[in-house]
């Protein structure tokens, strides 16, 4: 059974409104991070305040998202509030945690050898966790009654609810599997980002967070950028 949003009456409204407001606040955050980077700010108190603001901003997102996971998890596997390009990059309801290491490599400078070694170790651990979740996702799609993560939870629900229609039971199992997978993936995303930030110093963290917000900004506006580039190329010919 494929994982897809088959709800005939999806209600993304409340979260979509939150998400649009969250993007406005993220753009303000991006500008502050950019300003701190361009001015080469080394005032630790200011940097820590900015880092704390960024962490709180993303924590707010995951707190609200968790409610959607419990209410209608399948909509998160193809969120209508995202652009088609954003949707094409999704991995279990969000970005792939390992991608954060590319941002560190490309945008964070002056790392010590110890930092590099710790980052490589964390990268390997994250890749292994990603592999396990991807394998679990494959099992959810193909054999929902054989999901290892769900065996205990499903048995408990059957004891509480008694016999149920086979089709309804299968749908409920897939939904429960999706909830567990998205929550595990979100936990890995947050854990990876926080561990990366624990390795970096404040100026490096500002560069990392700027890279994250810049990437999301570019992905969000990819279509507009392509159209603008196309108009520029046409005007030259």
Short mmCIF file of C-alpha atoms in Angstrom, two decimals:
data_model
loop_
_atom_site.label_atom_id
_atom_site.label_comp_id
_atom_site.label_asym_id
_atom_site.label_seq_id
_atom_site.Cartn_x
_atom_site.Cartn_y
_atom_site.Cartn_z
CA UNK A 1 0.00 0.00 0.00
CA UNK A 2 1.66 3.28 -1.03
CA UNK A 3 2.00 6.09 1.46
CA UNK A 4 0.02 8.99 0.07
CA UNK A 5 -2.48 11.55 1.21
CA UNK A 6 -5.83 9.91 0.37
CA UNK A 7 -7.92 12.08 2.67
CA UNK A 8 -10.81 13.37 0.47
CA UNK A 9 -11.29 16.36 2.76
CA UNK A 10 -7.83 17.45 3.87
CA UNK A 11 -7.69 20.45 6.15
CA UNK A 12 -4.24 22.00 5.82
CA UNK A 13 -5.65 25.49 6.49
CA UNK A 14 -4.47 26.12 10.09
CA UNK A 15 -1.00 24.74 9.55
CA UNK A 16 -0.66 26.42 6.16
CA UNK A 17 -1.48 29.77 7.75
CA UNK A 18 1.07 29.10 10.48
CA UNK A 19 3.66 28.03 7.90
CA UNK A 20 3.26 31.19 5.83
CA UNK A 21 3.72 33.34 8.92
CA UNK A 22 6.67 31.18 9.94
CA UNK A 23 8.30 31.83 6.55
CA UNK A 24 7.91 35.59 7.06
CA UNK A 25 9.67 35.31 10.42
CA UNK A 26 12.33 33.10 8.86
CA UNK A 27 13.08 35.75 6.24
CA UNK A 28 13.60 38.27 9.04
CA UNK A 29 15.91 35.78 10.73
CA UNK A 30 17.79 35.17 7.49
CA UNK A 31 18.44 38.88 7.08
CA UNK A 32 19.78 39.14 10.64
CA UNK A 33 22.08 36.15 10.11
CA UNK A 34 23.27 37.61 6.82
CA UNK A 35 23.94 40.96 8.45
CA UNK A 36 25.95 39.35 11.26
CA UNK A 37 28.00 37.39 8.71
CA UNK A 38 28.66 40.36 6.42
CA UNK A 39 29.72 42.54 9.35
CA UNK A 40 31.96 39.71 10.59
CA UNK A 41 30.45 40.11 14.05
CA UNK A 42 32.48 38.47 16.82
CA UNK A 43 30.47 39.72 19.80
CA UNK A 44 29.61 36.41 21.46
CA UNK A 45 26.58 37.68 23.39
CA UNK A 46 24.98 38.97 20.18
CA UNK A 47 25.80 35.79 18.29
CA UNK A 48 24.38 33.59 21.03
CA UNK A 49 21.18 35.64 21.10
CA UNK A 50 20.85 35.21 17.34
CA UNK A 51 21.56 31.48 17.54
CA UNK A 52 18.99 31.09 20.32
CA UNK A 53 16.43 32.92 18.23
CA UNK A 54 17.06 30.57 15.31
CA UNK A 55 16.77 27.46 17.49
CA UNK A 56 13.49 28.74 18.97
CA UNK A 57 12.19 29.49 15.48
CA UNK A 58 12.71 25.91 14.32
CA UNK A 59 11.49 24.46 17.62
CA UNK A 60 8.23 26.36 17.09
CA UNK A 61 7.86 24.77 13.66
CA UNK A 62 8.32 21.22 14.94
CA UNK A 63 6.01 21.80 17.90
CA UNK A 64 3.15 22.87 15.61
CA UNK A 65 4.00 20.21 13.03
CA UNK A 66 3.67 17.49 15.66
CA UNK A 67 -0.02 18.31 16.03
CA UNK A 68 -0.47 17.76 12.28
CA UNK A 69 1.32 14.42 12.58
CA UNK A 70 -1.27 13.27 15.11
CA UNK A 71 -4.28 14.74 13.25
CA UNK A 72 -3.56 13.83 9.60
CA UNK A 73 -0.05 12.52 9.13
CA UNK A 74 -0.53 11.48 5.50
CA UNK A 75 -0.89 15.08 4.39
CA UNK A 76 2.71 15.66 5.48
CA UNK A 77 3.95 13.22 2.86
CA UNK A 78 2.78 15.58 0.08
CA UNK A 79 2.07 18.91 1.80
CA UNK A 80 -0.07 21.16 -0.45
CA UNK A 81 1.50 24.25 1.12
CA UNK A 82 4.86 23.36 -0.44
CA UNK A 83 5.84 24.02 -4.03
CA UNK A 84 6.25 20.98 -6.35
CA UNK A 85 10.02 21.44 -6.22
CA UNK A 86 9.99 21.48 -2.41
CA UNK A 87 7.85 18.34 -2.40
CA UNK A 88 10.32 16.59 -4.70
CA UNK A 89 13.03 17.01 -2.04
CA UNK A 90 11.03 15.55 0.84
CA UNK A 91 12.28 12.58 2.84
CA UNK A 92 9.68 11.26 5.32
CA UNK A 93 7.98 14.61 5.70
CA UNK A 94 11.00 16.91 5.69
CA UNK A 95 14.60 17.41 4.63
CA UNK A 96 17.11 14.58 4.83
CA UNK A 97 19.25 15.15 7.96
CA UNK A 98 22.49 14.25 6.23
CA UNK A 99 22.13 17.21 3.88
CA UNK A 100 23.13 19.47 6.77
CA UNK A 101 26.69 18.14 6.52
CA UNK A 102 26.96 19.45 2.94
CA UNK A 103 26.10 22.90 4.22
CA UNK A 104 28.80 22.63 6.86
CA UNK A 105 31.36 21.56 4.25
CA UNK A 106 30.41 24.31 1.80
CA UNK A 107 29.84 27.25 4.12
CA UNK A 108 31.60 26.75 7.47
CA UNK A 109 35.28 27.67 7.49
CA UNK A 110 38.18 27.49 9.93
CA UNK A 111 37.20 24.19 11.50
CA UNK A 112 39.82 22.53 13.68
CA UNK A 113 40.94 18.95 13.10
CA UNK A 114 39.05 17.89 16.21
CA UNK A 115 35.87 19.51 14.87
CA UNK A 116 36.31 17.79 11.53
CA UNK A 117 36.77 14.38 13.17
CA UNK A 118 33.71 14.83 15.37
CA UNK A 119 31.70 15.98 12.36
CA UNK A 120 32.73 12.93 10.33
CA UNK A 121 31.75 10.61 13.17
CA UNK A 122 28.36 12.30 13.50
CA UNK A 123 27.90 12.15 9.74
CA UNK A 124 28.44 8.38 9.76
CA UNK A 125 26.02 7.89 12.68
CA UNK A 126 23.37 9.99 10.95
CA UNK A 127 23.78 8.08 7.68
CA UNK A 128 23.17 4.81 9.52
CA UNK A 129 20.03 6.19 11.19
CA UNK A 130 18.80 7.44 7.81
CA UNK A 131 19.38 4.00 6.30
CA UNK A 132 17.30 2.32 9.01
CA UNK A 133 14.40 4.76 8.62
CA UNK A 134 14.49 4.45 4.82
CA UNK A 135 14.34 0.66 5.15
CA UNK A 136 11.41 1.00 7.55
CA UNK A 137 9.64 3.29 5.08
CA UNK A 138 10.04 0.63 2.40
CA UNK A 139 8.45 -1.97 4.70
CA UNK A 140 5.55 0.37 5.46
CA UNK A 141 4.88 0.78 1.74
CA UNK A 142 5.04 -2.88 0.86
CA UNK A 143 4.09 -4.92 3.93
CA UNK A 144 2.17 -2.84 6.48
CA UNK A 145 1.30 -5.91 8.55
CA UNK A 146 4.97 -6.77 9.03
CA UNK A 147 6.29 -3.48 10.34
CA UNK A 148 8.68 -4.14 13.16
CA UNK A 149 8.18 -0.73 14.75
CA UNK A 150 4.43 -1.29 14.92
CA UNK A 151 4.09 -4.81 16.24
CA UNK A 152 3.77 -3.88 19.89
CA UNK A 153 1.60 -0.83 19.27
CA UNK A 154 -0.75 -2.71 16.94
CA UNK A 155 -1.21 -5.59 19.36
CA UNK A 156 -2.08 -3.16 22.13
CA UNK A 157 -4.63 -1.33 19.98
CA UNK A 158 -6.29 -4.60 18.97
CA UNK A 159 -6.64 -5.63 22.60
CA UNK A 160 -8.30 -2.32 23.40
CA UNK A 161 -10.61 -2.08 20.40
CA UNK A 162 -11.47 -5.69 19.67
CA UNK A 163 -12.04 -7.04 16.17
CA UNK A 164 -12.11 -4.48 13.38
CA UNK A 165 -12.72 -4.50 9.67
CA UNK A 166 -9.61 -5.78 7.88
CA UNK A 167 -9.41 -2.83 5.49
CA UNK A 168 -9.89 -0.25 8.24
CA UNK A 169 -7.30 -2.03 10.34
CA UNK A 170 -4.78 -1.96 7.51
CA UNK A 171 -5.38 1.75 6.92
CA UNK A 172 -4.98 2.48 10.61
CA UNK A 173 -1.75 0.51 10.70
CA UNK A 174 -0.33 2.49 7.78
CA UNK A 175 -1.32 5.76 9.43
CA UNK A 176 0.22 4.70 12.70
CA UNK A 177 3.35 3.63 10.86
CA UNK A 178 3.53 6.99 9.12
CA UNK A 179 3.13 8.82 12.44
CA UNK A 180 5.98 6.86 13.98
CA UNK A 181 8.20 7.33 10.92
CA UNK A 182 7.63 11.09 10.66
CA UNK A 183 8.19 11.54 14.38
CA UNK A 184 11.40 9.47 14.22
CA UNK A 185 12.58 11.40 11.15
CA UNK A 186 11.82 14.75 12.82
CA UNK A 187 13.69 13.63 15.93
CA UNK A 188 16.70 12.70 13.78
CA UNK A 189 16.54 16.04 11.94
CA UNK A 190 16.50 18.00 15.20
CA UNK A 191 19.11 15.81 16.91
CA UNK A 192 21.49 16.07 13.97
CA UNK A 193 21.20 19.85 13.72
CA UNK A 194 21.71 20.35 17.46
CA UNK A 195 24.72 18.00 17.53
CA UNK A 196 26.26 19.84 14.59
CA UNK A 197 25.76 23.11 16.44
CA UNK A 198 27.35 21.57 19.53
CA UNK A 199 30.51 20.93 17.52
CA UNK A 200 30.68 24.42 15.98
CA UNK A 201 31.58 27.66 17.74
CA UNK A 202 29.21 30.69 17.68
CA UNK A 203 30.55 32.38 14.51
CA UNK A 204 30.52 29.03 12.70
CA UNK A 205 26.98 28.36 13.90
CA UNK A 206 25.81 31.66 12.46
CA UNK A 207 27.27 30.66 9.08
CA UNK A 208 25.64 27.23 9.33
CA UNK A 209 22.23 28.65 10.22
CA UNK A 210 22.54 31.23 7.45
CA UNK A 211 23.28 28.42 4.99
CA UNK A 212 20.17 26.54 6.18
CA UNK A 213 17.88 29.55 5.79
CA UNK A 214 19.46 30.53 2.47
CA UNK A 215 18.91 27.03 1.12
CA UNK A 216 15.26 27.01 2.15
CA UNK A 217 14.83 30.47 0.63
CA UNK A 218 16.32 29.35 -2.68
CA UNK A 219 14.32 26.12 -2.80
CA UNK A 220 11.13 27.98 -1.97
CA UNK A 221 11.72 30.54 -4.71
CA UNK A 222 13.34 28.19 -7.24
CA UNK A 223 10.56 28.55 -9.80
CA UNK A 224 10.57 32.36 -9.62
CA UNK A 225 14.35 32.39 -9.96
CA UNK A 226 14.23 30.14 -13.02
CA UNK A 227 11.58 32.34 -14.64
CA UNK A 228 13.65 35.46 -13.93
CA UNK A 229 16.77 33.84 -15.40
CA UNK A 230 14.79 32.79 -18.48
CA UNK A 231 13.52 36.36 -19.01
CA UNK A 232 17.08 37.67 -18.64
CA UNK A 233 18.42 35.17 -21.19
CA UNK A 234 15.64 35.99 -23.65
CA UNK A 235 16.31 39.71 -23.35
CA UNK A 236 19.95 39.15 -24.32
CA UNK A 237 19.04 37.48 -27.66
#
